[in-house]
PDB file of C-alpha atoms in Angstrom:
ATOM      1  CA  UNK A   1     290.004 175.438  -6.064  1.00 55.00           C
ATOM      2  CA  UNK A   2     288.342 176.540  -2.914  1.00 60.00           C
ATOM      3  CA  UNK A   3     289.793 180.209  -3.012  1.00 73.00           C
ATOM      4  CA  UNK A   4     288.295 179.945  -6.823  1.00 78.00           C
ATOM      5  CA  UNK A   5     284.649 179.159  -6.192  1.00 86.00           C
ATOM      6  CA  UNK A   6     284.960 181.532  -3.235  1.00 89.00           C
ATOM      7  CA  UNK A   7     286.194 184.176  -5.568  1.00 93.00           C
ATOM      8  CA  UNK A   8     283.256 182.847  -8.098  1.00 94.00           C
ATOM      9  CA  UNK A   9     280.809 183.855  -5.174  1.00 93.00           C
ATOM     10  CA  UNK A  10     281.658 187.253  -4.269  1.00 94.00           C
ATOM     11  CA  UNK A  11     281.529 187.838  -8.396  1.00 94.00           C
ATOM     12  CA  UNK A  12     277.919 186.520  -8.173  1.00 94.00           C
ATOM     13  CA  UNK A  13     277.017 188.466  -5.293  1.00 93.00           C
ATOM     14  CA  UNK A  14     278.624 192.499  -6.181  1.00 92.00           C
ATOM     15  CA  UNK A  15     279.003 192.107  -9.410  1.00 92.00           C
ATOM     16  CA  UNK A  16     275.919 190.197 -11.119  1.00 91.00           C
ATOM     17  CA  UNK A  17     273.907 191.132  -7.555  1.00 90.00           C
ATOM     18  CA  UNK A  18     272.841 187.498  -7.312  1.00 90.00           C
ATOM     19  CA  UNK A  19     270.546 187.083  -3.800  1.00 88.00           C
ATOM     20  CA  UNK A  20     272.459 184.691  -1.201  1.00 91.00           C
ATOM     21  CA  UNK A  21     269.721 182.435  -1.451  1.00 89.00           C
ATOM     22  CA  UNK A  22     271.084 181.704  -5.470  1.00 91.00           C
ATOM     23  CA  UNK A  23     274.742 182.187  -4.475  1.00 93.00           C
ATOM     24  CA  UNK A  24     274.358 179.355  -1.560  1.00 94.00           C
ATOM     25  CA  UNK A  25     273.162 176.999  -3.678  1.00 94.00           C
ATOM     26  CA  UNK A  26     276.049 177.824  -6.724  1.00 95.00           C
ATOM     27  CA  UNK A  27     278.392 177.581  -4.272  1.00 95.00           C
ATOM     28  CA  UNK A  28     276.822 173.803  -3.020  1.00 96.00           C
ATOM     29  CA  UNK A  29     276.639 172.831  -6.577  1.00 96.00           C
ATOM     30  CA  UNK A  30     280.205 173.416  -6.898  1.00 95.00           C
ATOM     31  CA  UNK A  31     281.146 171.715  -3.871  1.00 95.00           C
ATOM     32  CA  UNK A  32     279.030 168.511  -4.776  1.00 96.00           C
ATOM     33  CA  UNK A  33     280.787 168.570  -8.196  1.00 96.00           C
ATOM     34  CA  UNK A  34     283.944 168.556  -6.757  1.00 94.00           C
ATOM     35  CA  UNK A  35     283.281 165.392  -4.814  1.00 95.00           C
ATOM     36  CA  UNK A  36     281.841 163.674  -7.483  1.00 96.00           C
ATOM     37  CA  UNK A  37     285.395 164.779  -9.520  1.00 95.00           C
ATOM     38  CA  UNK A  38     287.149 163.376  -6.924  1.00 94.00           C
ATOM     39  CA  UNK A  39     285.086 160.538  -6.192  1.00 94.00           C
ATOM     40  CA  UNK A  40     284.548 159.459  -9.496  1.00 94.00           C
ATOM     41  CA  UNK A  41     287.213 160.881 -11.679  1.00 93.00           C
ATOM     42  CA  UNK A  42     290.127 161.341  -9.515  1.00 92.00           C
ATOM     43  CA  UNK A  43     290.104 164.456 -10.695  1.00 90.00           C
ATOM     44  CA  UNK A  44     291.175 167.421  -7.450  1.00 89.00           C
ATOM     45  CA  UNK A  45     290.756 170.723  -9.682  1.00 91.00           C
ATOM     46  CA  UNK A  46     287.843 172.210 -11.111  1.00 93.00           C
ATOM     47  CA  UNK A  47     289.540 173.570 -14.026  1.00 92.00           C
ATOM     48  CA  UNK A  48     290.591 170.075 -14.577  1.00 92.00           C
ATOM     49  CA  UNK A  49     287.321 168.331 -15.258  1.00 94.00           C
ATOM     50  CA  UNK A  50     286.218 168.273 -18.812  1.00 94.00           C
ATOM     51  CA  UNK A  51     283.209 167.682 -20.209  1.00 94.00           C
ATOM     52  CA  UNK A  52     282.507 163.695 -20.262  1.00 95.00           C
ATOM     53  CA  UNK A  53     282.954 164.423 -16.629  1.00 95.00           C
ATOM     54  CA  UNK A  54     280.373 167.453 -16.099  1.00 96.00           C
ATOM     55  CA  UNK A  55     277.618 164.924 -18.434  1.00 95.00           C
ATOM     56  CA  UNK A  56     278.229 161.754 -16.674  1.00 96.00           C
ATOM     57  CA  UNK A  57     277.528 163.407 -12.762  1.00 96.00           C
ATOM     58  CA  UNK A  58     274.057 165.000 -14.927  1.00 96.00           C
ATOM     59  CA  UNK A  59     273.510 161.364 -15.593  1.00 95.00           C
ATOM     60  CA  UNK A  60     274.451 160.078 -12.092  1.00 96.00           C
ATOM     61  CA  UNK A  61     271.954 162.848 -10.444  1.00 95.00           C
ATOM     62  CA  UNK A  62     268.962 162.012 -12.871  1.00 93.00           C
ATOM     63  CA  UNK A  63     269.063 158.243 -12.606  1.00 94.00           C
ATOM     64  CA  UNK A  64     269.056 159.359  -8.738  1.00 94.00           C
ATOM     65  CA  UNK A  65     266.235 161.167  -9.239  1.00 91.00           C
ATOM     66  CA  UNK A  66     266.515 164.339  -9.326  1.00 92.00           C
ATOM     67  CA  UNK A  67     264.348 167.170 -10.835  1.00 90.00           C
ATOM     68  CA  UNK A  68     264.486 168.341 -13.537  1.00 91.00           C
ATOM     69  CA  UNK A  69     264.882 172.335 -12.439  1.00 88.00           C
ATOM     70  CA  UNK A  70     267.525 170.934 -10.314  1.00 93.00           C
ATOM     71  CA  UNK A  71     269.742 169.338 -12.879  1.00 95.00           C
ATOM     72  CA  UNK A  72     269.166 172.556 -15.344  1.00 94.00           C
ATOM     73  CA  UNK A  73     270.170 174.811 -12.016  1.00 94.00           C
ATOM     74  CA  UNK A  74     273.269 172.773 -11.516  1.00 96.00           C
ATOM     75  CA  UNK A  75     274.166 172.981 -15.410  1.00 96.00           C
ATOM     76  CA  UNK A  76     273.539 176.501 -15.465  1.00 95.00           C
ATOM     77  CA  UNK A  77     276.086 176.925 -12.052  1.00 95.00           C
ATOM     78  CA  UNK A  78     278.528 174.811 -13.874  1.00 96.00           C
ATOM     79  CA  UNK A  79     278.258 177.636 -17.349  1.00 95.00           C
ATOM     80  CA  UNK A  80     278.259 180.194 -15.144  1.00 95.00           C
ATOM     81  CA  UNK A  81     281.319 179.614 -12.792  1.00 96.00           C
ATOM     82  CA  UNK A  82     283.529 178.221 -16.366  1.00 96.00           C
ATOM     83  CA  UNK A  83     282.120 181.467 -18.267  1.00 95.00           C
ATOM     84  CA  UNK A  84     284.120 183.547 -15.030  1.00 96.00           C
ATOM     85  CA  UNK A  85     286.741 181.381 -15.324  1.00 95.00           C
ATOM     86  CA  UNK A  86     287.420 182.364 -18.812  1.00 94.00           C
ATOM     87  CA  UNK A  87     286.382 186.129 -18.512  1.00 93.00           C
ATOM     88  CA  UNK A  88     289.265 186.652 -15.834  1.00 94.00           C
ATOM     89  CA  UNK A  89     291.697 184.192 -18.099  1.00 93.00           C
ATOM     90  CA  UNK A  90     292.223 181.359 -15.377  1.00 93.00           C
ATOM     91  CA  UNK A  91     290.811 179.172 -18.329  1.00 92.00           C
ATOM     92  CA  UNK A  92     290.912 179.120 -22.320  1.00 92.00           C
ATOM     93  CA  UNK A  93     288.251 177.250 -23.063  1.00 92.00           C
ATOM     94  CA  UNK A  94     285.087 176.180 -21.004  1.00 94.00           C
ATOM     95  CA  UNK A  95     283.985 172.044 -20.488  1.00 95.00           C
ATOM     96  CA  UNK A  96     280.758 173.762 -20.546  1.00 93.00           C
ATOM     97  CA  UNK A  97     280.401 175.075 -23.905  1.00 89.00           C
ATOM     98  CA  UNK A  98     277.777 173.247 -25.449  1.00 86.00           C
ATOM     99  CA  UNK A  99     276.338 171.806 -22.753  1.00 89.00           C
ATOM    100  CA  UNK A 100     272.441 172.670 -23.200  1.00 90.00           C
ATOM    101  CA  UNK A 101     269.739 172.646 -20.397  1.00 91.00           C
ATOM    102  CA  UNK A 102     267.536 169.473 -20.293  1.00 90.00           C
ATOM    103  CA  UNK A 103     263.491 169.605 -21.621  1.00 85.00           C
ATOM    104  CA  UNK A 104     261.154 170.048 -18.781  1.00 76.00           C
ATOM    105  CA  UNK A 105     258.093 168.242 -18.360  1.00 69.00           C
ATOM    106  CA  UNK A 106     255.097 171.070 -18.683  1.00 68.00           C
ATOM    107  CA  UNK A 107     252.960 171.482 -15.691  1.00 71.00           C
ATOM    108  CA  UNK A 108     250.077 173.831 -15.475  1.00 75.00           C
ATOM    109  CA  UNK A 109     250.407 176.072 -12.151  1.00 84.00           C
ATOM    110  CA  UNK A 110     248.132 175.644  -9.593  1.00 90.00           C
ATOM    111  CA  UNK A 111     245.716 178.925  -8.140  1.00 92.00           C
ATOM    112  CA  UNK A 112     243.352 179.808  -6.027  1.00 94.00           C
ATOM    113  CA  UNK A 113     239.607 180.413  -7.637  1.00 92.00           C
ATOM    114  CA  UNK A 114     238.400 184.056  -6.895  1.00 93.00           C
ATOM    115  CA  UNK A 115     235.584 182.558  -5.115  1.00 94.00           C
ATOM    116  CA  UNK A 116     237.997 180.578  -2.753  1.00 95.00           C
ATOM    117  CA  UNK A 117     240.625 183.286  -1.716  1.00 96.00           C
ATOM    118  CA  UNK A 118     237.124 185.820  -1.194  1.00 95.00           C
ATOM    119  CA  UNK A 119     236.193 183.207   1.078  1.00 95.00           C
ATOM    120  CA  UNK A 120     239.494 183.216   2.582  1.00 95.00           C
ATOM    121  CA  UNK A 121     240.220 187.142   2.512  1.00 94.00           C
ATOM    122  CA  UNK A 122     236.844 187.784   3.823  1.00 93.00           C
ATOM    123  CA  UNK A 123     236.357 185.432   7.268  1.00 93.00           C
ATOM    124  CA  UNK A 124     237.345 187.545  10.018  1.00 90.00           C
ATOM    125  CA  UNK A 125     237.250 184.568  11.726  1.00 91.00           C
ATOM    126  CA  UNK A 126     240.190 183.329  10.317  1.00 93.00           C
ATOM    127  CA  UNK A 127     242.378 185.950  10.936  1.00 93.00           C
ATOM    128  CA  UNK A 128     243.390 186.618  14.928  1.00 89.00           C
ATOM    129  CA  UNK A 129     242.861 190.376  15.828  1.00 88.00           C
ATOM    130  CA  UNK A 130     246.455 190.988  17.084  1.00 92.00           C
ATOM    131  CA  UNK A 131     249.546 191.849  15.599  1.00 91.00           C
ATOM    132  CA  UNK A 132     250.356 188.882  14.030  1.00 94.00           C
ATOM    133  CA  UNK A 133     247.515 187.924  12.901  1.00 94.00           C
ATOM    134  CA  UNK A 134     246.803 191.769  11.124  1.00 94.00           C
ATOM    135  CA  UNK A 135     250.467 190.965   9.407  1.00 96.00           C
ATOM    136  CA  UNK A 136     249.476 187.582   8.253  1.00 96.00           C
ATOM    137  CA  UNK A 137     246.159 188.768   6.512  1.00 96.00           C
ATOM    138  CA  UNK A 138     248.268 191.629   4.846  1.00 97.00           C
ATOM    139  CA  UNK A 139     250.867 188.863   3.654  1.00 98.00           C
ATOM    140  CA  UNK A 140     248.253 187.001   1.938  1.00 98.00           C
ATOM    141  CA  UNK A 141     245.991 189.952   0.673  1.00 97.00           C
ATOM    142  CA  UNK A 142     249.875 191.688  -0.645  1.00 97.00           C
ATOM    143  CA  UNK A 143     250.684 188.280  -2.407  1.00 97.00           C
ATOM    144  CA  UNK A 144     246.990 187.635  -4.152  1.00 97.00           C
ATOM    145  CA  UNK A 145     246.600 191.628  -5.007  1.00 96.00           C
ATOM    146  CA  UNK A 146     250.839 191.985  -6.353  1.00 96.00           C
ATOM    147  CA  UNK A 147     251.530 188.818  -7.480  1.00 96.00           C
ATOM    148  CA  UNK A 148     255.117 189.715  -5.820  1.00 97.00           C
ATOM    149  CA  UNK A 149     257.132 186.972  -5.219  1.00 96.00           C
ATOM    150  CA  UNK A 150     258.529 185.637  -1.638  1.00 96.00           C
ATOM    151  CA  UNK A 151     261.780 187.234  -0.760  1.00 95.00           C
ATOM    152  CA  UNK A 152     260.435 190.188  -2.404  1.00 97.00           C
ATOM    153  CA  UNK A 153     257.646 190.508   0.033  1.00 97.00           C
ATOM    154  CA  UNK A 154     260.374 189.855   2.684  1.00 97.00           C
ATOM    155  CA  UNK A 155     262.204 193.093   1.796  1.00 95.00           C
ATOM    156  CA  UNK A 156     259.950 195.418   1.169  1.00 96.00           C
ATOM    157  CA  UNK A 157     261.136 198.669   3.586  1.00 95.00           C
ATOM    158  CA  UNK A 158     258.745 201.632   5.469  1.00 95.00           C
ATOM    159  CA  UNK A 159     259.917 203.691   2.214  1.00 94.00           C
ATOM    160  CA  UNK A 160     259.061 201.376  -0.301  1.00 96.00           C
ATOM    161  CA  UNK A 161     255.684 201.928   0.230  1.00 95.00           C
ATOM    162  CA  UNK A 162     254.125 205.594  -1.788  1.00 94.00           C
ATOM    163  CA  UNK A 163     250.470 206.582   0.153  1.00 94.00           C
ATOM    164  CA  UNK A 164     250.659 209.258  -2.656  1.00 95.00           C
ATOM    165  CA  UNK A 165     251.143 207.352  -5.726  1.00 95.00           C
ATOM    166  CA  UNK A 166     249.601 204.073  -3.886  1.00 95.00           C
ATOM    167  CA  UNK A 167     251.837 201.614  -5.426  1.00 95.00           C
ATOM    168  CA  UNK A 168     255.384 199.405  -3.658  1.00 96.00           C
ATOM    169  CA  UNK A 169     258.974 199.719  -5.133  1.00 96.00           C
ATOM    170  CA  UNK A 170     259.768 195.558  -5.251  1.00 95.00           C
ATOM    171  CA  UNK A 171     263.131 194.855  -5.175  1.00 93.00           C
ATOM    172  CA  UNK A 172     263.179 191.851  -7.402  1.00 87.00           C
ATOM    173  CA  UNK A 173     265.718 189.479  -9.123  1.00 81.00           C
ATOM    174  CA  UNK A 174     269.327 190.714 -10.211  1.00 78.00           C
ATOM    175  CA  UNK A 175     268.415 194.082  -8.455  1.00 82.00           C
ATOM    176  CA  UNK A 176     265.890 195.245 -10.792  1.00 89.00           C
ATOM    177  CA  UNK A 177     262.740 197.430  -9.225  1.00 93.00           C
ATOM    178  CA  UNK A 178     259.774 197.609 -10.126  1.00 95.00           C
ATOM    179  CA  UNK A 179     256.464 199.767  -9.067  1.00 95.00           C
ATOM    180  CA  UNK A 180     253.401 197.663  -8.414  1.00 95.00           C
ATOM    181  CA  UNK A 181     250.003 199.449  -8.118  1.00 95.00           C
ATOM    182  CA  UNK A 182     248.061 198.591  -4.735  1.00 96.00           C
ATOM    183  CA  UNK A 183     244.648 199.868  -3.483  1.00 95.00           C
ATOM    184  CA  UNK A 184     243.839 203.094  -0.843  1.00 95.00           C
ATOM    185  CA  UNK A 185     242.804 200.452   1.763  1.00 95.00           C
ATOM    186  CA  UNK A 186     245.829 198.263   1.536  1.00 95.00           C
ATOM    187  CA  UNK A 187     248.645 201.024   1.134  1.00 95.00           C
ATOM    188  CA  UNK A 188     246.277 202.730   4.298  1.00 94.00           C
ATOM    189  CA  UNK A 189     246.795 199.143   6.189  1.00 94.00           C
ATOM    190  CA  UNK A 190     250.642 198.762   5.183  1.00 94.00           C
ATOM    191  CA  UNK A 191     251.464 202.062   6.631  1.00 90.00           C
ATOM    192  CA  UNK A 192     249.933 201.050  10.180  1.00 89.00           C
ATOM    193  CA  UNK A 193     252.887 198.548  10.297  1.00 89.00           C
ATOM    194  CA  UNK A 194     255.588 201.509   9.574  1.00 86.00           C
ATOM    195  CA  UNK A 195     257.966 202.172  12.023  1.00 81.00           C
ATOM    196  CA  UNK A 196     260.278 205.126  12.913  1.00 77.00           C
ATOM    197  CA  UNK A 197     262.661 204.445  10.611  1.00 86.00           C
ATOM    198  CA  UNK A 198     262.101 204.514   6.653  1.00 86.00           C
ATOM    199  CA  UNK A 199     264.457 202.111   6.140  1.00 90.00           C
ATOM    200  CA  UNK A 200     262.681 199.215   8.660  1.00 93.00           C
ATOM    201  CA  UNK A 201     261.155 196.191   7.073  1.00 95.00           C
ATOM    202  CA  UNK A 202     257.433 196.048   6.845  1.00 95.00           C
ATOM    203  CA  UNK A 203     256.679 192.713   7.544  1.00 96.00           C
ATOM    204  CA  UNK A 204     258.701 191.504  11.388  1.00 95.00           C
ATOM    205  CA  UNK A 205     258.167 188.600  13.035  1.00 95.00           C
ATOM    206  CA  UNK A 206     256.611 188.538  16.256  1.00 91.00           C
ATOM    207  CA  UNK A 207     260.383 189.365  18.060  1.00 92.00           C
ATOM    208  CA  UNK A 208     260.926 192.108  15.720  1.00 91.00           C
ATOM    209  CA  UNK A 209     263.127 190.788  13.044  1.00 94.00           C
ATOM    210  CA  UNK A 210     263.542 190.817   9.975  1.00 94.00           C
ATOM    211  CA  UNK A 211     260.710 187.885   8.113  1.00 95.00           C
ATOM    212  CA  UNK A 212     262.385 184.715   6.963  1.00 95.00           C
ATOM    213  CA  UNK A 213     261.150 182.202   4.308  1.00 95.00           C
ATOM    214  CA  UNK A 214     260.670 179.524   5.904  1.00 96.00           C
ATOM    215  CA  UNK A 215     258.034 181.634   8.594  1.00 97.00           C
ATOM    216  CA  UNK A 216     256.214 183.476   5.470  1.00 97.00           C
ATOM    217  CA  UNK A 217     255.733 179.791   3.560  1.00 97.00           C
ATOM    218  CA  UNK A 218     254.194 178.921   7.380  1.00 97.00           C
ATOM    219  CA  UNK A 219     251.722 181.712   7.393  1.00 97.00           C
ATOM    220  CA  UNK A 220     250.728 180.974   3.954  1.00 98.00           C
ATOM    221  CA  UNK A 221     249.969 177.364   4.321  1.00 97.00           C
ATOM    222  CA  UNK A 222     248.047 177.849   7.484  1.00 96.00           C
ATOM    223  CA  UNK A 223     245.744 179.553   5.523  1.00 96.00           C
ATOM    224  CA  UNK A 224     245.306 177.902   2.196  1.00 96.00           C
ATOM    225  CA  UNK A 225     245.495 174.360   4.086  1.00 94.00           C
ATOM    226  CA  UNK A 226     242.541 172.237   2.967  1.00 88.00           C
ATOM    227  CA  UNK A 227     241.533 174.689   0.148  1.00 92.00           C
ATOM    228  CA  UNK A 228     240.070 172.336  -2.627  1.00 90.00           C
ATOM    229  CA  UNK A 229     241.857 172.133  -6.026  1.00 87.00           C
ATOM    230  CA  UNK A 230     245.259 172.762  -4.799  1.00 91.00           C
ATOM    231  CA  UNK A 231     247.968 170.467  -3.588  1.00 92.00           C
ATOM    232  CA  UNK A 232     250.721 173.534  -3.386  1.00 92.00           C
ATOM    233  CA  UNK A 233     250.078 175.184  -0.218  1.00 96.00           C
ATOM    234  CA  UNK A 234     253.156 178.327  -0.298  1.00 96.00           C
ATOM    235  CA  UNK A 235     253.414 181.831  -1.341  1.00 97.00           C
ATOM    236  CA  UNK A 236     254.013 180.802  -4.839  1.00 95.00           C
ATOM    237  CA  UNK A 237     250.388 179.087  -5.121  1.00 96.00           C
ATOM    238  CA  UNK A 238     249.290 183.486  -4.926  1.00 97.00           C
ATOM    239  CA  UNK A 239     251.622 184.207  -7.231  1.00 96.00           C
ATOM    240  CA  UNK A 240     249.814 181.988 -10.228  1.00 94.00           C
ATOM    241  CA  UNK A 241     246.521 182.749  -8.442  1.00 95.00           C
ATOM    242  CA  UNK A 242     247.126 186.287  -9.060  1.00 95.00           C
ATOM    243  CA  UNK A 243     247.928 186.296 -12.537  1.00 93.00           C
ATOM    244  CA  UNK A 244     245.410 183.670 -13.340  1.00 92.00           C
ATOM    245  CA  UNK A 245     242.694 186.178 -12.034  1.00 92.00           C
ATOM    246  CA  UNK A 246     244.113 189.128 -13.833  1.00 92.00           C
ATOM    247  CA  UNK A 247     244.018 187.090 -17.332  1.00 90.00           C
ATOM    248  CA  UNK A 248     240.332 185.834 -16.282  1.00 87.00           C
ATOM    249  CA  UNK A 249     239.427 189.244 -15.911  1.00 88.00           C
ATOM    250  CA  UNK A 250     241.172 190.684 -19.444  1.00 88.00           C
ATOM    251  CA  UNK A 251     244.174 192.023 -18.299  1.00 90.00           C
ATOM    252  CA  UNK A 252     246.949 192.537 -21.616  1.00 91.00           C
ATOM    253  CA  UNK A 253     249.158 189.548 -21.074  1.00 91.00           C
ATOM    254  CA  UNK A 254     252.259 192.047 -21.210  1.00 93.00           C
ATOM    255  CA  UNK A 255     251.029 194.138 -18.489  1.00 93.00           C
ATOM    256  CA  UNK A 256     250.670 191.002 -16.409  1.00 93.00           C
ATOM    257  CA  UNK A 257     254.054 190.684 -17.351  1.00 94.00           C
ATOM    258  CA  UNK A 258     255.285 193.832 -16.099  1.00 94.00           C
ATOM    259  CA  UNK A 259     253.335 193.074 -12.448  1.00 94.00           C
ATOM    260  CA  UNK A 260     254.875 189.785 -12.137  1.00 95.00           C
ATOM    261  CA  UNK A 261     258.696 191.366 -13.243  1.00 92.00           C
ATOM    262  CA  UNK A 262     259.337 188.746 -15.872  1.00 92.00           C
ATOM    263  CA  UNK A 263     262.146 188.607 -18.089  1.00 86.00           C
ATOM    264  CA  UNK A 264     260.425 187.424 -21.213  1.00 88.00           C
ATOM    265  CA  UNK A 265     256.598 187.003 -22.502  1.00 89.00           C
ATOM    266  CA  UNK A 266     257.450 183.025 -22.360  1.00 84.00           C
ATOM    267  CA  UNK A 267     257.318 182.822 -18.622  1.00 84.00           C
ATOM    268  CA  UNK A 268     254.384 184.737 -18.529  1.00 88.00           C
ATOM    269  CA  UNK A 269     252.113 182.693 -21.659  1.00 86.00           C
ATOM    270  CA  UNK A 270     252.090 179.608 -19.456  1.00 82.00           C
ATOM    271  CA  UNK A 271     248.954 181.216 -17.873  1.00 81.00           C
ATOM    272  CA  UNK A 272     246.865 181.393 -21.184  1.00 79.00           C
ATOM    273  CA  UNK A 273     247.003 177.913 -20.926  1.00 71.00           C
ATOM    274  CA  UNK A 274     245.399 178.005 -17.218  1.00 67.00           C
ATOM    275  CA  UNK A 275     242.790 180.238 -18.353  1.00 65.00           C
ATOM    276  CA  UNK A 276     242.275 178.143 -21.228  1.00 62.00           C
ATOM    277  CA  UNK A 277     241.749 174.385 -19.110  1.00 62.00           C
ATOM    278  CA  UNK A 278     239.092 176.563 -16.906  1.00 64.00           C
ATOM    279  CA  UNK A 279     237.373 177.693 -20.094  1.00 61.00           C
ATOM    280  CA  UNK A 280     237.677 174.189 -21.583  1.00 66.00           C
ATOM    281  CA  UNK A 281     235.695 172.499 -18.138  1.00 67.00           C
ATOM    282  CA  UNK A 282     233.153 175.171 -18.408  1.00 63.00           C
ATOM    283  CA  UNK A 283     232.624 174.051 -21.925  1.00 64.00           C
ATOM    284  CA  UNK A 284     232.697 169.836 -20.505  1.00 73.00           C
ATOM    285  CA  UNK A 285     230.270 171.469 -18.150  1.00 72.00           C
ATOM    286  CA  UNK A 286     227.676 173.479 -20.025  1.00 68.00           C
ATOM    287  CA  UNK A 287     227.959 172.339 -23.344  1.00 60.00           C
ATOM    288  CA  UNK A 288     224.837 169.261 -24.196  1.00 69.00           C
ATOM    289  CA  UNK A 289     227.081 167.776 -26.714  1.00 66.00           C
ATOM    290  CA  UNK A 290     230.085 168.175 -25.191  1.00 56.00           C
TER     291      UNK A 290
END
């Protein structure tokens, strides 16, 4: 079933436009299932396994320990790849069907106060006076101002970026764009890093390539290191720290929506409840009977 699952991959990436990053980890999923089929189940063919077989290596992986986004990613590879399989008729009905996601435990996100990242944003000290170190303060002050995620800080281009209309096309999940409004001074900054070519990447590292992940999460947590409140140190932490501020400060929760490219208004509400907990300790705080 190799040729299948490669087959299942090239489907993910032209035709649903899935980023590698997602179609990597499908494709492991698969593989890992596949051992556990033959492992376990004796069982050398995907389209072979049925469903007792897909819940008991859930079962297997969560009394291993592990997370619950994991599991529900894995299930959701598992839908996905049987769903192809029955779209292009190798299959007639999917082991799948039915199978449901499991309930994850609610966590509040974690953010930077206002007063912190000011703190942060505003020490020249903190920031080196070179290249580098005039990217790295425009990766943090693009993260906490956009609320963009990672990889779609990593490819923004030269031409993604409008000095006119002072706003950046993000290229985000599935291959849906958005426009997200920025300030004169930052769009003024971003265009000092422009090259020649319109269709360069903004944000290089210090050899001139292209920025990876694992070098933005770097710059990040070199700079939110030690901040109090906070055990999340990566681009993500300015992601919720951005939205939290724009819902402190009375922004509609469907325009906050729009900015952060969700789906749905579910993935968005999860920051009334933030903004709720900080109103709540003020109250603890200020309130004599409370």
């Amino acid at each position: 079933m190799e040729d299948g699952a490669a087959r299942f991959g090239e489907y993910l990436t032209y035709e649903r436009r899935y980023s590698p990053h997602t179609v990597k980890a499908y494709l492991t999923d698969l593989g890992e299932f596949q051992e556990y089929l033959e492992s376990q189940c004796g069982v050398h063919d995907l389209m072979e396994a049925d469903t007792k077989a897909i819940r008991s290596w859930i079962s297997s992986l969560r009394q291993a320990g592990q997370s619950t986004v994991t599991l529900n990613r894995k299930i959701s590879t598992l839908r996905g790849f049987y769903k192809w399989l029955l779209k292009t008729g190798q299959m007639d009905r999917s082991p799948a069907q039915g199978l449901r996601n499991l309930k994850k435990p609610r966590h509040l996100p974690e953010f930077v106060a206002e007063e912190q990242m000011n703190e942060i944003l505003d020490n020249d000290d903190l920031f080196a006076g070179d290249k580098d170190g005039i990217r790295n303060r425009l990766i943090i002050e693009l993260f906490y101002d956009t609320g963009i995620r990672e990889t779609e800080l990593i490819n923004i281009r030269c031409c993604d970026v409008d000095e006119i209309m002072l706003c950046i096309t993000v290229h985000g999940k599935g291959g849906k764009t958005r426009k997200v409004p920025i300030t004169k001074d930052l769009c003024s900054r971003l265009a000092e890093l422009k090259t020649g070519d319109k269709e360069n990447f903004i944000f290089l590292t210090g050899k001139g390539n292209k920025m990876y992940p694992k070098l933005v999460y770097r710059i990040v947590h070199k700079y939110l290191e030690g901040t109090q409140g906070i055990t999340r140190t990566g681009p993500h932490t300015l992601r919720h720290s951005f939205a939290t501020s724009m819902l402190n400060n009375g922004a509609p929760l469907n325009a906050i929506k729009e900015l952060l490219g969700h789906a749905n208004l579910s993935a968005t509400q999860i920051y009334t409840h933030t903004s709720y907990e900080k109103l709540k300790g003020t109250y603890n705080k200020a309130h004599p009977r409370a």
